[in-house]
Short mmCIF file of C-alpha atoms and ligand atoms in Angstrom, two decimals:
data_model
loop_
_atom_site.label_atom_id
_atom_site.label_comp_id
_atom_site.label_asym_id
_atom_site.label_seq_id
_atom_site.Cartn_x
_atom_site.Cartn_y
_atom_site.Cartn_z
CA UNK A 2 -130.38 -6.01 38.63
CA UNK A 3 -132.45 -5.88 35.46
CA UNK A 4 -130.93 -6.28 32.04
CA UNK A 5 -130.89 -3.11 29.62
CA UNK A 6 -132.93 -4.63 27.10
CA UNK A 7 -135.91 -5.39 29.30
CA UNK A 8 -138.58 -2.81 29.54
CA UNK A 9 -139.48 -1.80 33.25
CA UNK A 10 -143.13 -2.10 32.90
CA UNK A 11 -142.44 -5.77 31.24
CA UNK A 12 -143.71 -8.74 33.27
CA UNK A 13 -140.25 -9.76 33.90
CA UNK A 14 -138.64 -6.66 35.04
CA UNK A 15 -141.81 -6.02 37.43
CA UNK A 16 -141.77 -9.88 38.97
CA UNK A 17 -137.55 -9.18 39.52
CA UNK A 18 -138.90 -6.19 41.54
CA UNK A 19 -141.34 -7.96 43.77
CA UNK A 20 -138.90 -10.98 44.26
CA UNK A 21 -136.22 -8.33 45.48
CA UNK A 22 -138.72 -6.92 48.01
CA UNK A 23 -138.58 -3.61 45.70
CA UNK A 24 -142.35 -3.40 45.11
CA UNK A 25 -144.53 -4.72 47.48
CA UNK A 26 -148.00 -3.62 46.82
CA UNK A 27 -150.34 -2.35 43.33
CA UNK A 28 -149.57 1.38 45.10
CA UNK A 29 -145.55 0.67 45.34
CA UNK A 30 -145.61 -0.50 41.71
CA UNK A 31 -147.67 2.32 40.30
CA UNK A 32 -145.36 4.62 42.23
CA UNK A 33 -142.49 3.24 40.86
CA UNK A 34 -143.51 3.30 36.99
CA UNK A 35 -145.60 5.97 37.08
CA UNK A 36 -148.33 4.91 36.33
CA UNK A 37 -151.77 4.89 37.38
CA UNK A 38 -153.55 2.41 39.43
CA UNK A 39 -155.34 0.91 36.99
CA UNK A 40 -152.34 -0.02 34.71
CA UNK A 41 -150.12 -0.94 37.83
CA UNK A 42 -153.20 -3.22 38.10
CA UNK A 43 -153.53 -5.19 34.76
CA UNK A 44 -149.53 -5.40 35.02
CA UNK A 45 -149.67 -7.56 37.90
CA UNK A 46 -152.40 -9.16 36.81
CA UNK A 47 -150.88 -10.78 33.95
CA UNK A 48 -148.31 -12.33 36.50
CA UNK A 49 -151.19 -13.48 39.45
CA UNK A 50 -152.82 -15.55 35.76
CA UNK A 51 -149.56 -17.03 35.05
CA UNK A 52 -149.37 -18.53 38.73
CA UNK A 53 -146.20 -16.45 39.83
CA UNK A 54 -147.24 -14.35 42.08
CA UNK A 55 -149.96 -14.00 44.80
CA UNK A 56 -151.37 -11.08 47.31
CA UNK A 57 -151.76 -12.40 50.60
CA UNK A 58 -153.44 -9.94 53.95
CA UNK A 59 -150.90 -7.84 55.20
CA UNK A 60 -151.74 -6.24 59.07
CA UNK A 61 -154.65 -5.31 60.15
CA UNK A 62 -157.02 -3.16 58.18
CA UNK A 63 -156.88 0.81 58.60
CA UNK A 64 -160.65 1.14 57.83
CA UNK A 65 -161.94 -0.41 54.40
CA UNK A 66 -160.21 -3.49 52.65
CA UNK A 67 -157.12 -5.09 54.53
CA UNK A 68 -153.72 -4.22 52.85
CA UNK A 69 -152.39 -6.72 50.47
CA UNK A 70 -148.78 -7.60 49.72
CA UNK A 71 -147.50 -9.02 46.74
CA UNK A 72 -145.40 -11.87 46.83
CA UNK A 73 -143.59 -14.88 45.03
CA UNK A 74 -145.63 -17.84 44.36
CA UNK A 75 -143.16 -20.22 46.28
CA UNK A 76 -145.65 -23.28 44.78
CA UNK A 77 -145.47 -21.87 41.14
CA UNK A 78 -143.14 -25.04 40.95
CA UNK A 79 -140.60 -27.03 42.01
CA UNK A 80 -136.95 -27.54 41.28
CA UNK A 81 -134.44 -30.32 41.58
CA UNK A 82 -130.80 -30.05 42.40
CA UNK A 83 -128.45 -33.10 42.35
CA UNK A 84 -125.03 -32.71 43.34
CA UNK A 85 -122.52 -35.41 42.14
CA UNK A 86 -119.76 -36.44 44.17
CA UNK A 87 -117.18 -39.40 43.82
CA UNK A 88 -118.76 -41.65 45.71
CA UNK A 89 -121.85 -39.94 47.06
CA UNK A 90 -124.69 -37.87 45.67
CA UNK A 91 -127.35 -35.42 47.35
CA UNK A 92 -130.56 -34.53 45.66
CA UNK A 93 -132.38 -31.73 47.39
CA UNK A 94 -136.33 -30.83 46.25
CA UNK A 95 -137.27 -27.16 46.45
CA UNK A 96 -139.96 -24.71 45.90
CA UNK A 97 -139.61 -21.36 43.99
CA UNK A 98 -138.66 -19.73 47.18
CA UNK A 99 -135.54 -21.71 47.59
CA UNK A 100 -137.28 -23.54 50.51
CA UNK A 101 -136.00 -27.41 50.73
CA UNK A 102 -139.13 -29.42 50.40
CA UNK A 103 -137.32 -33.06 50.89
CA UNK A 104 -133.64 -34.16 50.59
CA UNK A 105 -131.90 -37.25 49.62
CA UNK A 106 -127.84 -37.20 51.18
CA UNK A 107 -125.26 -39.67 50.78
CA UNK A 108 -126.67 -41.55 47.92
CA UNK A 109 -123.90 -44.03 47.14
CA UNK A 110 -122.72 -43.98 43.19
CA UNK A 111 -119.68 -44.49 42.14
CA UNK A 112 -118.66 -41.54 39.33
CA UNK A 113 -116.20 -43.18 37.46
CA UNK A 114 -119.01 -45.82 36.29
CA UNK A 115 -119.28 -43.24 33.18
CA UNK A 116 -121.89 -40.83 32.26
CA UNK A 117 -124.93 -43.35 30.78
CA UNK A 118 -125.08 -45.01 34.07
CA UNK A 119 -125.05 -42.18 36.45
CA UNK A 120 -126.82 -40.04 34.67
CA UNK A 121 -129.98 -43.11 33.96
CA UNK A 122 -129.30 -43.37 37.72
CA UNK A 123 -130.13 -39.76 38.62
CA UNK A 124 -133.20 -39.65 36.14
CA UNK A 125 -134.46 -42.68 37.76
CA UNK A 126 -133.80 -40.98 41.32
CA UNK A 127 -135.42 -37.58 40.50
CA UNK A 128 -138.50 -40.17 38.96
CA UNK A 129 -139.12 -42.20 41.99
CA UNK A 130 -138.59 -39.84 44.77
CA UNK A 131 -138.97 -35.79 43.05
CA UNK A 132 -141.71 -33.61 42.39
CA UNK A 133 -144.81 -34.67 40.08
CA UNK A 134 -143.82 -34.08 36.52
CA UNK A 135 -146.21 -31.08 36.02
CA UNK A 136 -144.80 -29.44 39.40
CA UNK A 137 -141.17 -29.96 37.78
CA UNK A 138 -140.01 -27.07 36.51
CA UNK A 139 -136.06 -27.75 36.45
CA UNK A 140 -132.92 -29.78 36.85
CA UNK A 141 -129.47 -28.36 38.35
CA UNK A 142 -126.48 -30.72 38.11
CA UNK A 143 -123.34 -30.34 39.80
CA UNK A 144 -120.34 -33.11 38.93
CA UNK A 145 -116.61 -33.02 40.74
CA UNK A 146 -115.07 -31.77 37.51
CA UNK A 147 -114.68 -28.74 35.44
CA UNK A 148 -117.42 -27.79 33.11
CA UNK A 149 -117.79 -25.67 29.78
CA UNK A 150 -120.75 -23.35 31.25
CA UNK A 151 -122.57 -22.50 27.98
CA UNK A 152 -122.07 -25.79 26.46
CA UNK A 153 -122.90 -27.69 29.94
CA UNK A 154 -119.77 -29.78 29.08
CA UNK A 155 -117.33 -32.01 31.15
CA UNK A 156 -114.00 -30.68 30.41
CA UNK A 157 -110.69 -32.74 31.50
CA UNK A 158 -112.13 -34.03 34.65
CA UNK A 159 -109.20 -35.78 36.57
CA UNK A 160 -111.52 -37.69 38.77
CA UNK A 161 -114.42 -38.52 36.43
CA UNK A 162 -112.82 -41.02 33.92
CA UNK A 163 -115.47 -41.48 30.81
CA UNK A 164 -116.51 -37.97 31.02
CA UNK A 165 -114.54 -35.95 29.29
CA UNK A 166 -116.85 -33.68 26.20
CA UNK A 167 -120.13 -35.28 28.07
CA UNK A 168 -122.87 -32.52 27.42
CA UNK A 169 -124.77 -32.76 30.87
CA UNK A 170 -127.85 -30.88 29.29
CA UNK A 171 -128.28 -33.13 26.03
CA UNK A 172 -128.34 -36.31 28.47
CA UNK A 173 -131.18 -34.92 30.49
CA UNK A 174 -133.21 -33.98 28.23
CA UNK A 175 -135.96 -36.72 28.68
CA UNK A 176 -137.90 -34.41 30.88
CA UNK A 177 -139.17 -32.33 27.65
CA UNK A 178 -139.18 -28.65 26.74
CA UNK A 179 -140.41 -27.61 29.84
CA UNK A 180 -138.07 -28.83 32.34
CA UNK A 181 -134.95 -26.85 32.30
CA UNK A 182 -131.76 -28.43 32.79
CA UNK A 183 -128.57 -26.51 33.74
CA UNK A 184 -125.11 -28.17 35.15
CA UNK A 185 -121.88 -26.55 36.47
CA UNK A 186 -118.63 -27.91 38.48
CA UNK A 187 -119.79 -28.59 42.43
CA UNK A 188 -117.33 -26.18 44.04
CA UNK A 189 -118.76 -23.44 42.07
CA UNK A 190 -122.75 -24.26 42.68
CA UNK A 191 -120.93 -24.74 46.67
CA UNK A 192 -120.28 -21.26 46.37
CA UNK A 193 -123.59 -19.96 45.34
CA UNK A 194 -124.92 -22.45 48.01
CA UNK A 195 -122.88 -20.88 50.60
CA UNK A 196 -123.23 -16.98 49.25
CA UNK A 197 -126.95 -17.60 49.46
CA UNK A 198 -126.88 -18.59 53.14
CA UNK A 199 -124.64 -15.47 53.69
CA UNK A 200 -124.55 -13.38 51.70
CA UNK A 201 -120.77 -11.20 50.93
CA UNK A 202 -119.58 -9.53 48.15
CA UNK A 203 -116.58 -11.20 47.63
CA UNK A 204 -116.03 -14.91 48.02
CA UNK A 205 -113.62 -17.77 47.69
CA UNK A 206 -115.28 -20.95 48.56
CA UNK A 207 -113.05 -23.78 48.94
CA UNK A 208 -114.41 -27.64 48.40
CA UNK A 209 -111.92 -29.63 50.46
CA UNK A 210 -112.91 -32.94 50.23
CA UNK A 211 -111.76 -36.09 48.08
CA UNK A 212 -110.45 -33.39 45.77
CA UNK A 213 -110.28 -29.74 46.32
CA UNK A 214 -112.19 -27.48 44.44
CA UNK A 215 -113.11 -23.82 44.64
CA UNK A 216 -115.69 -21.74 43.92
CA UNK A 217 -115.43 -17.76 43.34
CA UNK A 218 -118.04 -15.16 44.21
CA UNK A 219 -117.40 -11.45 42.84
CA UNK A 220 -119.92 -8.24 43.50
CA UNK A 221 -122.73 -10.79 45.10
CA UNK A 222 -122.22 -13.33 41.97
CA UNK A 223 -120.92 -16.67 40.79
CA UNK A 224 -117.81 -15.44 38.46
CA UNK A 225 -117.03 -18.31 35.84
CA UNK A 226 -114.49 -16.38 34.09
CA UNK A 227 -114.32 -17.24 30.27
CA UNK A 228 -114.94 -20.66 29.67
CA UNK A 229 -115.71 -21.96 33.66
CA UNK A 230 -112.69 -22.09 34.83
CA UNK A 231 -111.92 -19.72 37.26
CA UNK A 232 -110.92 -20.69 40.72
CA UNK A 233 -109.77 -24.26 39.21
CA UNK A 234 -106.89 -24.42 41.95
CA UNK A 235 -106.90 -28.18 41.95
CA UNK A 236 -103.68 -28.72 39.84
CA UNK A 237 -101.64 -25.70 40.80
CA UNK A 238 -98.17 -27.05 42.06
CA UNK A 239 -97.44 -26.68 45.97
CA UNK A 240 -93.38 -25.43 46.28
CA UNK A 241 -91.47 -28.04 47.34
CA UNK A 242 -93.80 -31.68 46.68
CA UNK A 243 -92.15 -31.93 43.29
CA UNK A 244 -92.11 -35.42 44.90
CA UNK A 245 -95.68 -36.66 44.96
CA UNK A 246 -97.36 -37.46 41.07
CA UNK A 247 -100.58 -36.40 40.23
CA UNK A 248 -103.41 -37.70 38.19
CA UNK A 249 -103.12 -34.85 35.31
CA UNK A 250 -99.92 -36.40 34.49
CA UNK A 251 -97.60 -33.26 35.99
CA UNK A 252 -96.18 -33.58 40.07
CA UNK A 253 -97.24 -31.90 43.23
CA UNK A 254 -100.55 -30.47 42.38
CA UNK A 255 -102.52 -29.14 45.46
CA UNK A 256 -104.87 -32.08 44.88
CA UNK A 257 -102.77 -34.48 44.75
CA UNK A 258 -101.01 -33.18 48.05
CA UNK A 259 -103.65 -31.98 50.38
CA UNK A 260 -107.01 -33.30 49.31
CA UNK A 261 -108.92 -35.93 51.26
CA UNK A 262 -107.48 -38.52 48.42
CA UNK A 263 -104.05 -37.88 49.01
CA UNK A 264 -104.66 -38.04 53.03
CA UNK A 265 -106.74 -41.57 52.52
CA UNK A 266 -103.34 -42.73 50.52
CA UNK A 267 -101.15 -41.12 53.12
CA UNK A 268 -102.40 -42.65 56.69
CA UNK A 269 -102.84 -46.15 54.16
CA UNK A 270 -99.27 -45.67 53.83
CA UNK A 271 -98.23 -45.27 57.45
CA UNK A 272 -100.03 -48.39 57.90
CA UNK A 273 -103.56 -46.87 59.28
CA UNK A 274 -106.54 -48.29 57.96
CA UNK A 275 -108.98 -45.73 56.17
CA UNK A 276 -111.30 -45.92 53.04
CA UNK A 277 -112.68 -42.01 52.75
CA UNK A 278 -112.10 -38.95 53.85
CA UNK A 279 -114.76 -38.87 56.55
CA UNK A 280 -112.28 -41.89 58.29
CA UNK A 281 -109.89 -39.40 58.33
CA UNK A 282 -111.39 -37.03 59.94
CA UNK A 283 -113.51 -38.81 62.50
CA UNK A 284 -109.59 -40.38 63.39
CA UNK A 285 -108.70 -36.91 64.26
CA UNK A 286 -111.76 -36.10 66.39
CA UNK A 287 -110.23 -39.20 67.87
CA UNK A 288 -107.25 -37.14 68.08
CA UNK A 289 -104.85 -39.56 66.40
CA UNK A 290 -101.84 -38.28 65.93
CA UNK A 291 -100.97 -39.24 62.46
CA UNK A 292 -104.35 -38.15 60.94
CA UNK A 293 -104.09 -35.05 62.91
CA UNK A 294 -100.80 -33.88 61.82
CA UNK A 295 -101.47 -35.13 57.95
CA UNK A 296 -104.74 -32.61 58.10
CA UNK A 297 -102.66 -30.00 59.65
CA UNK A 298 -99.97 -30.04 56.87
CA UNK A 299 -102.76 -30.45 54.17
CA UNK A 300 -103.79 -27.17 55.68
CA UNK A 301 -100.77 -25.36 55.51
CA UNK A 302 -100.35 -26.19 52.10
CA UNK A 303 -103.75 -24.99 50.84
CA UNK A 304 -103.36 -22.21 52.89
CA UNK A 305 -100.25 -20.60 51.67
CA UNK A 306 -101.59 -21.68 47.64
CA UNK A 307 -104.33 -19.58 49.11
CA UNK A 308 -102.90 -16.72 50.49
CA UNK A 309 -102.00 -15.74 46.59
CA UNK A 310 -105.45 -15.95 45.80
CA UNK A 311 -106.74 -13.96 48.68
CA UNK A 312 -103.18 -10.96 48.11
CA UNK A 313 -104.51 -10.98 44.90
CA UNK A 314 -108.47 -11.00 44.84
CA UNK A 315 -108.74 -9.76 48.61
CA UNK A 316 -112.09 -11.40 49.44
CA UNK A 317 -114.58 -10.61 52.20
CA UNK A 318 -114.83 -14.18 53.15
CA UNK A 319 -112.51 -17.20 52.29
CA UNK A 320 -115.11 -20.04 53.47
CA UNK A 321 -113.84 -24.19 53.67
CA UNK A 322 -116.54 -26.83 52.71
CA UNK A 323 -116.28 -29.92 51.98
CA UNK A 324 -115.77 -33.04 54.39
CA UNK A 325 -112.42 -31.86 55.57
CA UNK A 326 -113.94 -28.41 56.62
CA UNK A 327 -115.25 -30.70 59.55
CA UNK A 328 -111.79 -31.13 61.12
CA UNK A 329 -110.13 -28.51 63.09
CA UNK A 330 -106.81 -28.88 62.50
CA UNK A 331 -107.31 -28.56 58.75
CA UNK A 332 -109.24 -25.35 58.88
CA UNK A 333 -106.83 -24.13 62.17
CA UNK A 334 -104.02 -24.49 59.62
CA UNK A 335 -105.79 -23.07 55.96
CA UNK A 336 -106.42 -19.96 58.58
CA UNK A 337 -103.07 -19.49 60.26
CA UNK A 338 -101.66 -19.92 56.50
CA UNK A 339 -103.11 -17.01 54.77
CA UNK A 340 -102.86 -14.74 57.50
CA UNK A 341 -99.49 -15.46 57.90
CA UNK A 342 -98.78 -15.08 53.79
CA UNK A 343 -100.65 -12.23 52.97
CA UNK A 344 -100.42 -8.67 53.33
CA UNK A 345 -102.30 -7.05 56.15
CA UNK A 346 -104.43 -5.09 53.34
CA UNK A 347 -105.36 -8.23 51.68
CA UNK A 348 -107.22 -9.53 55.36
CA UNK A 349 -108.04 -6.48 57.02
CA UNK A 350 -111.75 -7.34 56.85
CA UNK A 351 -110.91 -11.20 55.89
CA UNK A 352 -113.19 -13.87 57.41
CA UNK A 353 -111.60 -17.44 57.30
CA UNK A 354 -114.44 -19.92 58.48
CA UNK A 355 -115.91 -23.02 57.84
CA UNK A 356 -118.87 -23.34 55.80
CA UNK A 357 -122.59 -22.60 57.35
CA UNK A 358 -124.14 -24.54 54.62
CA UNK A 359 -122.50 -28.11 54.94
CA UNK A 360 -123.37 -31.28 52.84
CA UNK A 361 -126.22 -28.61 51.31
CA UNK A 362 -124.04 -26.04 49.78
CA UNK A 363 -124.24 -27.57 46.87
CA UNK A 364 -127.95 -28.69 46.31
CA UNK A 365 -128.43 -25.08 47.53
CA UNK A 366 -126.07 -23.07 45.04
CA UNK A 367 -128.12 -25.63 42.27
CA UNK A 368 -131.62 -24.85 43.32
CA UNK A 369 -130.54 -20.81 43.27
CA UNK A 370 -128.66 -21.04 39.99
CA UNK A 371 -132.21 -22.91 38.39
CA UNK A 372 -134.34 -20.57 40.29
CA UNK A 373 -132.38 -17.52 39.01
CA UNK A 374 -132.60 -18.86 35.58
CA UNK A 375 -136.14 -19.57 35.42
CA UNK A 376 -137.34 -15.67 36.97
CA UNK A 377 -134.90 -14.42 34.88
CA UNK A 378 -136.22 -10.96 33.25
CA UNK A 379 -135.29 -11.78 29.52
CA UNK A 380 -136.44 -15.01 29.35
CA UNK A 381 -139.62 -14.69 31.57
CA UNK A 382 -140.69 -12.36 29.06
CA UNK A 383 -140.39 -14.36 25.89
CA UNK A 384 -142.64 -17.28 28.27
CA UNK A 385 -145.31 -14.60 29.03
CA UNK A 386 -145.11 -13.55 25.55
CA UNK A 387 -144.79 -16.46 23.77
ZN1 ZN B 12 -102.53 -32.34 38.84
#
């Protein structure tokens, strides 16, 4: 979709019709402006000079010169997406295609080391293991908290101690003026991960994993609401766990209920002998009983918190990520939840599933968010022209 205030015959507005498979020849183009062939010509010639976009042979000749096709440069440049967990990070290397070049998963960090040491730590990763510098062409940073999205700041983050008003985009700006940097919460760049795999209108992604997060898509896009917030479900209050305190200071928050924390402090309690979430579910593949009824009720409970948010938003897909997506019971019971809660309307065309994306949905959702932002119409235009 192309911006009012960007001419159609601009640079940018004709490149967002080639990467949408819109326009895929000089003849399609001129068509579509029209225009003659000449000028359709020197239009895309401007973007072949600025490396974004190439003809390659398309079929077999009819007589005369082979058809050409326009295309996307997918080696115009590269981008980087690191996404922050707890205890783990993944850094995933892409072209301009949204092709993963090389990852990085499970990196072990430890978040609540504060913002100077992570942060050095995931320059120095990008540094010894990214792209060249002159292939480098942007950063996208996602962190297990909420952040301000036009100020790229950590607000209030219950698990990130130390990062509270950290501007994500001023602390990575040793890569210059022509890297861009761009950071959001990791449930939310999940979400984009996820919506790019497959595609919906209308999304709820759910990060269920040391904390819960979520992530909400609305008409095809990431929907932030005013400040960022939206689909922040961590610290609503499930009915009846008055009982169990949370880390925000208030009692029987969803996260501190059903989230792979409060499971790891559960079976610890019952005497069984887990560090992280992925203990507790590889326990229930073991079908333990204990780990597989505390998943089960973590379920419930994030189900029927969910089933408001699905009555009320009525979403094409409700998708579970995170490392608790992984264990049946859990996503059994988020399922059997809402459908049981809601009203028949609300999941007529409902898809509950696990996610397709995995431990990538949120390198994924990064490299899309930086690769929308760098073809983006308006500010493609003021590169060309500037
Ligand atoms: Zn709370």
């Amino acid at each position: 979709m192309t911006s009012p205030h960007v001419a159609p015959d601009s640079p940018g507005a004709i490149l967002q019709l080639i990467r949408s498979g819109q326009v895929s020849s000089r003849a399609n183009l001129a068509k579509r402006l029209g225009v003659s062939a000449s000028t359709a010509g020197l239009r895309i010639q401007v973007l072949i000079d600025q490396g974004y976009v190439h003809e390659v042979e398309d079929g077999q000749p009819r007589g005369g010169r082979p058809p050409r096709r326009l295309m996307l440069r997918p080696d115009w440049g590269q981008v980087i997406a690191v996404d922050l967990g707890s205890q783990h990070a993944t850094i995933g290397q892409f072209d301009m295609g949204g092709r993963l070049i090389e990852e990085w998963e499970s990196m072990p960090i430890q978040i609540d080391a504060g913002p100077d040491i992570i942060l050095k730590w995931v320059g120095e990763a990008i540094e010894n293991q990214g792209s060249p510098p002159d292939q480098l062409r942007g950063v996208a940073l996602g962190v297990p908290g909420p952040v301000h999205v036009n100020k790229s700041r950590v607000v209030s983050p219950s698990r990130m101690p130390g990062w509270h008003g950290v501007n994500l985009r001023v602390h990575m700006t040793h890569y210059g003026p022509k890297v861009s940097v761009l950071a959001d919460n990791d449930a939310n760049l999940a979400a984009l991960g996820e919506q790019d795999a497959d595609p919906v209108d209308h999304m709820v992604y759910v990060k269920a994993g040391r904390g819960i997060g979520c992530g909400v898509i609305v008409d095809g896009r990431l929907h932030r609401g005013s400040v960022g917030a939206a689909g922040d479900i961590s610290h609503l209050p499930v009915p009846g766990r008055e009982d169990v305190e949370c880390s925000c200071g208030r009692n029987g928050c969803l996260d501190a209920v059903a989230s792979g924390a409060a499971l790891v402090r559960d079976l610890l309690a019952a005497g069984i002998d887990v560090e992280n979430p992925a203990d507790v579910v590889a326990l229930a593949g073991d079908a333990d009983p204990t780990a597989t009824r505390l998943l089960r009720e973590a379920g419930r409970a994030t189900g029927e918190l969910l089933a408001t948010v699905v009555n009320f938003f009525n979403p094409d897909a409700l998708v579970i990520g995170g490392q608790l997506s992984r264990a049946e019971p859990f996503v059994a019971s988020v399922r059997a939840a809402v459908f049981e809660c809601c009203v028949p309307t609300a999941t007529e065309k409902l898809r509950v599933r696990a996610s397709h994306t995995g431990h990538r949905a949120g390198i994924r959702g990064g490299a899309r968010l930086m690769i929308d932002h760098l073809l983006d119409p308006v500010r493609l235009n003021e590169v060309i022209d500037g």
